[in-house]
XYZ file of C-alpha atoms in Angstrom:
760
model
C 4.580 40.273 23.566
C 4.673 43.727 22.029
C 6.133 45.245 25.199
C 9.058 42.856 25.181
C 9.628 43.617 21.479
C 9.802 47.359 22.239
C 12.181 46.566 25.111
C 14.458 44.574 22.770
C 14.463 47.327 20.106
C 15.278 49.948 22.757
C 18.254 47.873 23.933
C 19.575 47.530 20.348
C 19.112 51.257 19.693
C 20.855 52.197 22.971
C 17.841 54.136 24.175
C 17.734 52.809 27.769
C 19.668 55.845 28.971
C 16.290 57.606 28.861
C 14.730 57.447 32.330
C 11.379 58.264 30.741
C 11.527 55.190 28.455
C 12.749 52.933 31.274
C 9.904 54.058 33.508
C 7.367 53.332 30.804
C 8.812 49.870 30.180
C 8.712 49.132 33.924
C 5.128 50.367 33.985
C 4.350 47.897 31.172
C 5.845 44.985 33.133
C 3.959 46.078 36.258
C 0.639 46.230 34.383
C 1.279 42.870 32.694
C 1.994 41.233 36.065
C 4.863 39.145 34.719
C 8.358 39.425 33.334
C 9.918 39.660 36.775
C 13.424 38.905 35.571
C 13.268 41.477 32.761
C 11.722 44.099 35.073
C 14.424 43.609 37.701
C 17.224 43.704 35.116
C 15.753 46.859 33.594
C 15.421 48.497 37.022
C 19.027 47.649 37.889
C 20.192 49.194 34.580
C 18.585 52.536 35.431
C 21.238 54.689 37.124
C 20.407 55.308 40.790
C 20.416 59.052 40.239
C 17.729 58.724 37.545
C 15.378 56.471 39.580
C 12.361 58.337 40.868
C 9.353 57.228 42.901
C 7.591 56.185 39.683
C 10.503 53.830 38.881
C 10.376 52.252 42.329
C 6.574 51.960 42.278
C 6.669 50.182 38.921
C 9.076 47.524 40.241
C 7.094 47.272 43.484
C 3.850 46.760 41.555
C 5.440 44.059 39.376
C 6.341 41.996 42.443
C 3.046 42.646 44.256
C 0.878 41.675 41.264
C 2.866 38.468 40.848
C 2.262 37.528 44.477
C 5.966 37.884 45.355
C 5.213 39.773 48.560
C 8.546 39.062 50.249
C 10.336 40.686 47.287
C 7.780 43.498 47.274
C 8.441 44.163 50.980
C 12.198 44.221 50.331
C 11.749 46.795 47.531
C 9.330 48.815 49.691
C 11.821 48.902 52.569
C 14.630 49.997 50.204
C 12.660 52.890 48.643
C 14.236 56.278 49.408
C 10.796 57.881 49.327
C 7.219 56.584 49.188
C 4.043 58.180 47.990
C 0.352 57.203 48.230
C 0.780 54.867 45.237
C 3.583 52.939 47.002
C 1.421 52.294 50.043
C -1.611 51.490 47.903
C 0.377 48.883 45.959
C 1.291 47.168 49.247
C -2.283 47.322 50.603
C -3.702 45.882 47.352
C -1.062 43.149 47.167
C -1.613 42.063 50.758
C -5.390 42.076 50.314
C -5.179 39.947 47.169
C -2.881 37.508 48.996
C -5.555 37.236 51.721
C -3.185 38.662 54.320
C -5.948 40.883 55.567
C -4.510 41.881 58.938
C -1.241 43.006 57.319
C -3.192 44.993 54.710
C -5.017 46.886 57.464
C -1.720 47.526 59.301
C -0.152 48.859 56.086
C -3.098 51.230 55.601
C -2.815 52.570 59.158
C 0.954 53.065 58.712
C 0.236 54.947 55.479
C -2.135 57.305 57.236
C 0.391 57.626 60.071
C 2.933 58.854 57.496
C 0.489 61.644 56.623
C -0.440 60.345 53.169
C -4.038 60.575 51.950
C -5.441 57.249 50.714
C -6.984 57.012 47.275
C -10.369 55.467 46.395
C -8.497 52.336 45.331
C -6.664 52.167 48.676
C -9.921 52.530 50.586
C -11.858 49.907 48.648
C -9.039 47.386 49.147
C -8.486 48.000 52.854
C -12.243 47.880 53.434
C -12.282 44.550 51.593
C -9.613 43.301 54.035
C -11.606 44.527 57.034
C -14.684 42.739 55.700
C -12.837 39.485 55.058
C -11.209 39.554 58.520
C -14.481 40.738 60.102
C -12.403 43.484 61.719
C -15.220 45.863 62.587
C -13.090 48.137 64.773
C -10.513 48.741 62.054
C -13.314 49.094 59.505
C -14.878 51.926 61.505
C -11.545 53.763 61.566
C -11.300 53.404 57.797
C -14.881 54.655 57.487
C -13.920 57.775 59.445
C -11.209 58.503 56.848
C -13.788 58.065 54.099
C -15.956 60.705 55.747
C -13.011 63.094 56.360
C -11.931 62.808 52.739
C -15.471 63.494 51.529
C -15.652 60.166 49.671
C -18.913 58.979 51.233
C -20.711 59.858 48.005
C -18.322 57.826 45.845
C -20.349 54.741 44.952
C -17.483 52.165 44.872
C -16.161 53.388 48.237
C -19.636 53.582 49.800
C -20.358 50.047 48.549
C -17.135 48.843 50.189
C -18.138 50.507 53.483
C -21.577 48.944 53.206
C -20.115 45.494 52.473
C -17.658 45.812 55.378
C -20.397 46.524 57.927
C -22.492 43.738 56.482
C -19.685 41.156 56.751
C -18.962 42.321 60.303
C -22.614 41.785 61.265
C -23.379 45.460 61.973
C -26.681 45.552 60.118
C -27.916 48.846 61.563
C -24.838 50.851 60.540
C -24.896 49.179 57.128
C -28.510 50.248 56.663
C -27.656 53.814 57.759
C -24.829 53.953 55.192
C -27.160 52.607 52.501
C -29.898 55.139 53.253
C -27.426 58.055 53.263
C -25.905 57.176 49.882
C -26.754 59.959 47.406
C -26.385 57.487 44.530
C -26.660 53.718 44.588
C -25.529 51.093 42.147
C -27.068 47.669 41.757
C -24.163 46.411 43.904
C -25.358 48.651 46.757
C -28.796 47.098 46.636
C -27.372 43.595 46.329
C -25.181 44.103 49.386
C -28.174 45.110 51.534
C -30.413 42.327 50.233
C -27.628 39.788 50.905
C -27.050 41.168 54.406
C -30.714 40.971 55.421
C -30.988 37.479 53.924
C -27.853 36.292 55.718
C -29.250 37.571 59.017
C -32.519 35.707 58.424
C -34.510 38.913 57.889
C -36.180 37.642 54.748
C -39.115 40.080 54.918
C -36.684 43.031 54.772
C -34.604 41.326 52.075
C -37.689 40.729 49.928
C -38.926 44.297 50.462
C -35.591 45.699 49.265
C -35.533 43.278 46.353
C -38.974 44.420 45.193
C -37.819 48.082 45.416
C -34.724 47.597 43.249
C -34.732 49.660 40.056
C -32.501 47.091 38.350
C -31.610 43.506 39.188
C -28.815 41.140 38.298
C -28.471 37.405 38.850
C -26.705 38.325 42.117
C -29.941 39.968 43.306
C -31.997 36.856 42.636
C -29.308 34.615 44.139
C -29.312 36.657 47.353
C -33.016 35.945 47.931
C -32.951 32.311 46.762
C -29.880 31.543 48.890
C -31.375 33.430 51.832
C -34.537 31.353 51.754
C -32.508 28.141 51.414
C -30.071 28.913 54.231
C -32.837 30.052 56.589
C -34.898 26.881 56.207
C -37.511 28.212 53.750
C -36.650 25.738 51.023
C -40.091 25.663 49.420
C -39.957 29.471 49.073
C -36.470 29.187 47.562
C -37.836 26.890 44.850
C -40.856 29.134 44.283
C -38.598 32.181 43.911
C -36.402 30.292 41.452
C -39.454 29.436 39.341
C -40.530 33.107 39.504
C -37.114 34.149 38.198
C -37.408 31.778 35.244
C -40.972 32.913 34.582
C -40.638 36.705 35.026
C -37.093 37.335 33.850
C -36.471 35.474 30.631
C -33.133 37.273 30.202
C -31.911 36.158 33.629
C -29.698 33.073 33.284
C -29.057 31.017 36.427
C -25.403 30.671 37.353
C -23.638 28.063 39.468
C -24.612 29.880 42.686
C -28.296 29.794 41.727
C -28.145 26.117 40.844
C -26.246 25.219 44.022
C -28.863 26.862 46.261
C -31.767 25.334 44.338
C -30.234 21.852 44.555
C -29.670 22.373 48.288
C -33.364 23.234 48.694
C -34.337 20.098 46.748
C -32.067 18.028 49.011
C -33.574 19.443 52.192
C -37.108 18.825 50.902
C -36.159 15.369 49.538
C -37.692 16.500 46.214
C -35.660 14.368 43.872
C -38.079 14.926 40.962
C -37.377 18.690 40.901
C -33.695 17.975 41.494
C -33.667 15.813 38.378
C -35.246 18.666 36.382
C -32.487 20.993 37.575
C -29.914 18.355 36.611
C -31.498 18.157 33.151
C -31.310 21.977 32.860
C -27.579 21.835 33.695
C -27.013 19.318 30.900
C -29.198 21.182 28.346
C -27.682 24.592 29.046
C -24.111 23.346 28.819
C -23.293 24.657 32.271
C -20.007 23.050 33.366
C -20.864 20.291 35.850
C -17.840 20.895 38.039
C -16.962 22.197 41.463
C -19.828 23.294 43.647
C -22.475 22.232 41.091
C -21.203 18.654 41.086
C -21.056 18.590 44.869
C -24.583 19.988 45.135
C -25.895 17.346 42.716
C -24.292 14.527 44.689
C -25.672 15.881 47.974
C -29.162 16.336 46.478
C -29.373 12.781 45.162
C -27.831 11.240 48.275
C -30.067 13.108 50.731
C -33.136 12.349 48.613
C -32.491 8.611 48.754
C -31.272 8.252 45.129
C -27.887 7.007 46.204
C -27.083 5.288 42.912
C -27.700 8.513 40.973
C -25.396 10.302 43.417
C -22.747 7.650 42.861
C -23.178 8.028 39.091
C -22.498 11.777 39.296
C -19.477 11.123 41.510
C -18.050 8.513 39.145
C -18.239 10.995 36.225
C -16.694 13.852 38.202
C -13.086 14.935 38.489
C -12.033 13.784 41.955
C -10.244 17.076 42.589
C -13.599 18.888 42.220
C -15.284 16.877 44.963
C -15.422 18.223 48.490
C -15.847 16.471 51.798
C -19.486 17.611 51.994
C -20.564 15.653 48.910
C -18.562 12.598 49.956
C -20.173 12.737 53.396
C -23.658 13.138 51.914
C -23.147 10.021 49.783
C -21.731 8.160 52.773
C -24.805 9.083 54.846
C -27.037 7.990 51.957
C -25.559 4.488 52.096
C -25.825 4.525 55.898
C -29.555 5.218 55.674
C -29.912 2.227 53.367
C -27.953 0.107 55.845
C -25.301 -0.555 53.188
C -22.306 -0.129 55.473
C -19.895 -1.848 53.078
C -20.362 0.796 50.375
C -20.494 3.563 52.976
C -17.067 2.437 54.163
C -15.810 2.368 50.556
C -16.759 6.036 50.191
C -15.149 6.850 53.534
C -11.918 5.096 52.555
C -11.516 6.965 49.242
C -11.965 10.387 50.860
C -8.621 12.181 50.865
C -9.413 14.930 53.368
C -11.787 13.519 55.962
C -13.036 16.105 58.411
C -14.632 15.443 61.783
C -18.091 15.389 60.156
C -17.101 12.532 57.840
C -15.548 10.501 60.670
C -18.586 11.095 62.845
C -21.015 10.154 60.048
C -19.221 6.828 59.586
C -19.102 6.080 63.320
C -22.767 7.037 63.773
C -23.648 4.858 60.766
C -21.978 1.850 62.329
C -23.685 2.552 65.660
C -27.158 3.000 64.155
C -26.880 -0.203 62.130
C -25.668 -2.321 65.037
C -21.999 -2.581 64.006
C -20.762 -1.658 67.459
C -17.338 -3.293 67.224
C -16.649 -1.538 63.914
C -17.738 1.783 65.417
C -15.332 1.353 68.329
C -12.439 0.341 66.061
C -13.007 3.344 63.771
C -13.133 5.665 66.776
C -9.781 4.287 67.973
C -8.391 4.958 64.486
C -9.761 8.499 64.634
C -7.992 9.088 67.946
C -4.719 7.779 66.479
C -4.689 9.549 63.117
C -7.852 11.610 62.554
C -9.191 14.978 63.691
C -10.238 15.653 67.267
C -13.710 14.198 67.885
C -16.555 16.642 68.434
C -19.560 16.325 70.730
C -21.541 14.316 68.156
C -18.686 11.819 67.787
C -18.370 11.356 71.538
C -22.136 10.988 71.975
C -22.218 8.273 69.284
C -19.317 6.320 70.790
C -20.811 6.628 74.264
C -23.998 5.128 72.820
C -21.923 2.194 71.543
C -20.396 1.782 75.011
C -23.919 1.780 76.443
C -25.066 -0.933 74.022
C -22.061 -3.116 74.775
C -21.968 -2.121 78.467
C -18.248 -1.236 78.085
C -17.965 0.577 81.402
C -14.168 0.969 81.448
C -13.960 2.259 77.896
C -16.942 4.529 78.582
C -15.042 5.992 81.526
C -12.078 6.728 79.254
C -14.316 8.576 76.800
C -15.881 10.458 79.710
C -12.374 11.582 80.718
C -11.685 12.698 77.144
C -14.951 14.678 77.165
C -13.889 16.408 80.392
C -10.423 17.274 79.041
C -11.852 18.658 75.795
C -14.585 20.583 77.685
C -17.226 18.678 75.724
C -18.852 17.213 78.819
C -20.708 20.533 78.937
C -22.509 19.645 75.697
C -26.059 18.425 76.319
C -25.728 15.544 73.860
C -22.503 14.349 75.510
C -23.638 14.707 79.135
C -26.892 12.886 78.366
C -24.970 10.135 76.571
C -22.664 9.813 79.597
C -25.659 9.426 81.938
C -27.128 6.756 79.643
C -23.769 4.995 79.231
C -23.225 4.659 82.973
C -26.826 3.614 83.547
C -26.822 0.966 80.800
C -23.417 -0.287 81.932
C -24.904 -0.993 85.353
C -23.286 1.875 87.270
C -26.279 3.890 88.422
C -24.345 5.884 91.110
C -21.988 7.289 88.454
C -24.958 8.103 86.197
C -26.596 9.964 89.077
C -23.379 11.846 89.863
C -23.128 13.149 86.288
C -26.823 14.031 86.270
C -26.501 15.999 89.511
C -23.735 18.088 87.925
C -25.841 19.096 84.908
C -29.408 19.097 86.238
C -29.269 22.870 86.735
C -29.584 23.279 82.942
C -33.205 22.138 83.310
C -33.161 20.397 79.935
C -35.956 17.914 79.399
C -33.743 15.297 77.739
C -31.315 15.307 80.699
C -34.020 14.686 83.291
C -35.667 12.119 81.025
C -32.391 10.182 80.690
C -32.124 9.875 84.475
C -35.795 8.950 84.960
C -35.500 6.202 82.330
C -32.264 4.967 83.950
C -33.885 4.714 87.389
C -36.874 2.894 85.895
C -34.666 0.396 84.061
C -32.784 -0.344 87.269
C -36.001 -1.181 89.084
C -36.026 1.989 91.214
C -39.569 2.946 90.276
C -40.122 4.992 93.432
C -36.957 7.044 92.814
C -37.929 7.548 89.152
C -41.388 8.802 90.102
C -39.847 11.042 92.785
C -37.447 12.569 90.277
C -40.314 13.112 87.833
C -42.270 15.004 90.493
C -39.171 17.097 91.251
C -38.809 17.778 87.542
C -42.316 19.219 87.463
C -41.678 21.289 90.621
C -38.588 23.004 89.214
C -40.394 23.829 85.973
C -38.856 21.403 83.497
C -41.495 20.489 80.938
C -41.786 16.733 80.262
C -42.109 15.426 76.713
C -43.519 12.210 75.281
C -40.327 10.263 76.056
C -40.359 11.466 79.671
C -43.827 10.014 80.062
C -42.707 6.715 78.546
C -40.016 6.670 81.242
C -42.314 7.452 84.159
C -45.025 5.037 82.964
C -42.337 2.367 82.642
C -41.217 3.153 86.202
C -44.779 2.702 87.449
C -44.948 -0.604 85.544
C -41.777 -2.005 87.121
C -42.816 -0.843 90.590
C -46.481 -1.861 90.350
C -47.749 1.719 90.851
C -51.036 1.168 89.009
C -52.970 4.168 90.316
C -50.077 6.563 89.772
C -49.585 5.182 86.285
C -53.231 5.827 85.451
C -52.925 9.339 86.870
C -49.778 10.148 84.834
C -51.351 8.765 81.659
C -54.261 11.173 82.095
C -52.047 14.064 83.202
C -49.904 13.647 80.092
C -52.932 14.431 77.949
C -54.822 16.940 80.105
C -51.956 19.035 81.499
C -49.205 18.756 78.909
C -51.266 18.199 75.748
C -49.322 15.111 74.677
C -51.300 12.788 72.430
C -50.614 9.161 73.430
C -48.476 7.173 71.033
C -48.036 3.430 70.694
C -45.231 3.434 73.276
C -47.576 4.980 75.879
C -50.345 2.490 75.071
C -47.885 -0.410 75.428
C -46.747 0.916 78.826
C -50.342 1.067 80.048
C -51.071 -2.479 78.851
C -47.893 -3.671 80.581
C -48.781 -1.780 83.780
C -52.275 -3.268 84.022
C -51.325 -6.766 82.906
C -48.325 -7.173 85.226
C -50.496 -6.130 88.149
C -52.908 -8.958 87.377
C -55.589 -6.698 85.907
C -55.730 -8.789 82.741
C -59.393 -8.068 81.866
C -58.753 -4.328 82.240
C -55.626 -4.607 80.100
C -57.596 -6.451 77.440
C -60.325 -3.804 77.548
C -57.699 -1.046 77.286
C -56.376 -2.683 74.112
C -59.900 -2.971 72.718
C -60.542 0.770 73.244
C -57.232 1.963 71.775
C -57.855 4.414 68.889
C -55.114 2.709 66.840
C -54.382 -0.916 66.048
C -52.237 -2.430 68.829
C -48.705 -3.301 67.770
C -46.575 -6.330 68.617
C -45.191 -4.662 71.759
C -48.664 -4.151 73.269
C -49.735 -7.747 72.585
C -46.321 -8.955 73.770
C -46.763 -7.165 77.096
C -50.141 -8.848 77.591
C -48.705 -12.223 76.597
C -45.797 -11.963 79.057
C -48.174 -11.145 81.916
C -50.287 -14.194 81.076
C -47.332 -16.398 82.036
C -47.057 -14.828 85.481
C -50.803 -15.045 86.102
C -51.258 -18.424 84.319
C -54.031 -17.304 81.955
C -53.600 -19.663 79.015
C -56.783 -18.632 77.185
C -55.836 -14.962 77.056
C -52.269 -15.954 76.171
C -53.560 -17.821 73.127
C -55.452 -14.721 71.978
C -52.464 -12.416 72.566
C -50.078 -14.803 70.776
C -52.439 -15.121 67.808
C -52.689 -11.313 67.492
C -48.949 -10.867 67.909
C -48.126 -13.476 65.266
C -50.623 -11.950 62.821
C -48.556 -8.745 63.049
C -45.130 -10.394 63.196
C -45.280 -14.014 61.951
C -41.569 -14.550 62.504
C -41.611 -13.574 66.178
C -40.107 -16.595 67.915
C -40.594 -14.896 71.290
C -44.378 -15.225 70.902
C -44.063 -19.015 70.600
C -41.661 -19.156 73.560
C -43.956 -17.050 75.748
C -47.011 -19.128 74.819
C -45.135 -22.357 75.570
C -44.065 -20.904 78.921
C -47.702 -20.138 79.763
C -48.757 -23.692 78.843
C -45.873 -25.111 80.894
C -46.801 -22.953 83.891
C -50.357 -24.314 83.625
C -49.113 -27.923 83.247
C -50.449 -28.151 79.672
C -47.406 -29.891 78.220
C -49.290 -31.254 75.224
C -50.331 -27.772 74.151
C -46.764 -26.546 74.701
C -45.484 -29.284 72.387
C -48.082 -28.359 69.737
C -47.084 -24.676 69.887
C -43.417 -25.626 69.585
C -44.197 -27.849 66.569
C -46.196 -25.056 64.964
C -43.136 -22.809 65.289
C -40.904 -25.400 63.629
C -43.425 -26.124 60.874
C -43.694 -22.395 60.158
C -39.929 -22.156 59.697
C -39.579 -19.696 62.583
C -36.150 -19.993 64.140
C -35.848 -19.606 67.884
C -33.789 -16.535 68.736
C -30.504 -17.633 70.196
C -29.876 -16.432 73.714
C -26.387 -15.294 74.644
C -24.739 -13.405 77.482
C -21.502 -11.478 77.720
C -19.268 -9.909 80.319
C -16.213 -7.633 80.268
C -13.061 -8.769 82.014
C -9.748 -6.908 81.746
C -10.765 -4.988 78.624
C -12.034 -8.016 76.702
C -15.590 -9.089 75.912
C -16.391 -12.734 76.709
C -19.548 -14.068 75.044
C -21.382 -17.249 76.059
C -24.283 -19.172 74.576
C -26.293 -21.903 76.265
C -24.172 -25.088 76.371
C -21.300 -22.989 75.051
C -18.488 -24.981 73.439
C -16.451 -22.167 71.888
C -14.927 -20.311 74.832
C -11.212 -21.145 75.222
C -11.687 -21.724 78.977
C -14.881 -23.760 78.578
C -13.688 -26.733 80.686
C -12.866 -24.519 83.671
C -16.106 -22.563 83.162
C -18.187 -25.749 83.134
C -16.470 -27.014 86.302
C -17.193 -23.718 88.047
C -20.798 -23.747 86.792
C -21.303 -27.291 88.116
C -19.797 -26.376 91.493
C -21.912 -23.232 91.630
C -25.034 -25.299 90.863
C -24.331 -27.748 93.685
C -23.494 -24.942 96.146
C -26.768 -23.093 95.601
C -28.786 -26.300 95.757
C -27.222 -26.990 99.156
C -28.267 -23.466 100.163
C -31.901 -24.272 99.351
C -32.229 -23.456 95.661
C -34.834 -25.558 93.833
C -34.510 -25.608 90.018
C -37.583 -24.444 88.098
C -37.957 -27.427 85.788
C -41.006 -25.816 84.163
C -38.599 -23.338 82.531
C -37.449 -26.221 80.281
C -39.916 -26.720 77.462
C -38.372 -29.936 76.139
C -39.984 -33.263 76.985
C -36.937 -34.852 78.682
C -36.282 -36.350 82.111
C -35.715 -34.128 85.138
C -31.990 -34.839 85.365
C -31.405 -33.629 81.815
C -33.635 -30.611 82.465
C -31.422 -29.695 85.432
C -28.292 -30.030 83.335
C -29.788 -27.780 80.626
C -30.793 -25.176 83.203
C -27.338 -25.168 84.797
C -25.785 -24.248 81.443
C -27.907 -21.225 80.526
C -25.716 -18.493 79.038
C -25.982 -16.071 81.984
C -24.961 -18.796 84.443
C -21.895 -19.592 82.316
C -20.988 -15.881 82.114
C -21.270 -15.604 85.907
C -19.172 -18.765 86.372
C -16.467 -17.231 84.171
C -16.678 -13.974 86.138
C -16.168 -15.849 89.409
C -13.091 -17.514 87.916
C -11.580 -14.435 86.277
C -12.135 -11.640 88.825
C -10.917 -11.084 92.395
C -13.198 -11.927 95.292
C -15.653 -9.169 96.168
C -15.639 -7.713 92.638
C -19.010 -6.740 91.213
C -19.950 -8.924 88.249
C -21.683 -7.276 85.302
C -23.454 -9.547 82.840
C -25.534 -8.618 79.804
C -28.118 -10.843 78.097
C -29.898 -10.285 74.800
C -33.179 -11.926 75.940
C -35.378 -11.716 79.024
C -33.900 -13.644 81.946
C -35.830 -16.843 82.736
C -37.406 -17.657 86.118
C -34.838 -20.290 86.958
C -31.853 -18.048 86.259
C -33.389 -15.176 88.199
C -33.830 -17.352 91.288
C -30.460 -19.046 90.842
C -28.561 -15.736 90.591
C -30.144 -14.560 93.841
C -28.660 -17.632 95.529
C -25.300 -17.206 93.756
C -25.010 -13.614 94.993
C -25.409 -14.863 98.574
C -23.277 -17.994 98.370
C -20.420 -16.305 96.447
C -20.800 -13.025 98.381
C -20.832 -11.005 95.167
C -22.981 -8.216 93.816
C -24.188 -9.314 90.373
C -25.705 -6.807 87.973
C -27.621 -8.413 85.106
C -28.958 -6.418 82.181
C -31.508 -8.370 80.166
C -33.618 -7.287 77.205
C -35.971 -5.147 79.296
C -34.291 -3.966 82.502
C -31.534 -4.292 85.098
C -31.480 -6.693 88.028
C -29.151 -5.931 90.939
C -28.552 -9.110 92.941
C -27.033 -8.878 96.405
C -27.227 -11.021 99.545
C -29.840 -13.303 97.981
C -32.180 -10.488 96.953
C -32.946 -8.706 93.677
C -33.670 -5.010 93.196
C -36.826 -5.914 91.235
C -38.295 -7.510 94.384
C -39.320 -10.405 92.116
C -41.761 -8.091 90.322
C -40.512 -8.291 86.761
């Protein structure tokens, strides 16, 4: 450049003996922010006796502006004398390098040396205080501003105002703003932004309307404030007002980012597309935060392919973890876990949110094994899981009834202090309850019940109901009301379910009415289904049918299914036919409806009708849902189907099952041949019954676990009559507690009895 040319000519002419010329050349290099080698060589050529504070400051500034702070510190330490400029150079350099704490320390040392800071020093140290949110240091700097009489200097006053705003001291910021004798548009913008950031949108809007002049920053402050405070529709309205009222105001990337965020939150993809079109028409670079906002908008609005299109056209370096995660969650919502995993795998910097989104996606879409494997990978090589991660994995443990692994995650939650999180503690209660360990669920609940959170109490009430302890569930519900915890709609589903399992018809009716009259909860389909189930199980079939008839909404498959199941117990084939017909009109592929109807016919001895119903199922192409059971032994899951031929120990399992069958028959067990709907001889029926999946799982458990160990078995369908009776006998003959979780509830078998008291 020209400066270097002058330097070269001065060298040739032998003019560098002039300290004045050397100082000016050093000043040039300092202002240019480069030429470190030339500046250092020039400084070294100046005789020590001719170097003054200006010479030293020029070299110091050259290093500081180039970000060479270690060299700048070395020069600063070597300086024979320092003035206000020397200290200011260090404060500015440290602030620009984002070493905010050191910048504040340098300022305080400067003042300690008795040097008065300049406006430039003050604006930079206040910027450091703001960035570090160091309110205490900022107040000390403010006191110097006042002492030096610089409170009326607009740049300094704006820096003070910004510092208080960033430190969250809104009242002092407002006092500074109101005392300013002159205000720039930046002063107004700072106050509008502060009020918006604190959610005080009325004050922000009032200030905005009072502004004598506005910039795009002013409009952005309000639009972003509305967006970040949940007023997305207002954010879009304000954006349209800006375009309408201020034709000279051109949106920038911050405007567009906030508007796209509002579109995403409102799922308004049509407006988002218009904004995208504006970006393309205006020639705004579609990079960085704009690209990320576009991807998030499309993904959250359900237009996942559009989001993927934007991503494919983007520079990967521009993409952040937020946009990747938004696209991942978009695929999760569509149930497309393969493509969600593809997005997850190409992310270079996965944060805990991305890991959690992938794990939750697997869990929500029924990929429990994949969720567990990914969580193990996260523990090995990913970030520390947060409360949402742990809650999701605990939910997986609950679904799979992985008690031992659930205990390990519980321990991790305790060590990381995340057991205190409501979502985690509730998930732990549910995990223990659904894994068959009600005492541990109750122990966790008793530790957190003091928080009086509705969801916590509801989790325990539902757990007690599912385990057949209807009286305990109702008792806990009454205690919940006494201590002032307000029940919600899910709580009432839990307590109505408890009344159903315990046969508390009158209490169930009372709670159903109380839900509406006292707590103002409008019944939903789940409450209607509970009431149908309550009445029907108790044998009040006409009343249940009348309840369905008077429902203000069309009954769903669950309500008709509850009525159909009760018809089997009470042998009402005519009503069963009606319930099955209604259920199948809603869900034609429901194989359970055919099975239940056949069971009713079999219970009534109408084998011909049972055969016709079974044929109708086959003719309609409805496949019978396969029943299977599983159990956990030594950290492994063992799955069994009826007449299972795949288990590696099947021969030993079958021998144990046959022995078990003979032992319980000797003890007085009589097989329920009516549970077999096939028209075969009694001997074959017995053989089929003896090989139901839950019996095989129990036989394996007896083989694979020490005597006296509690057996935990899970089944995907409702347990049949024969298995229920057989397991009661097995628990007595084998002297084992057996906990069976079927599709609707838990059964605790011990000493020949079941916790459901045969009311199920």
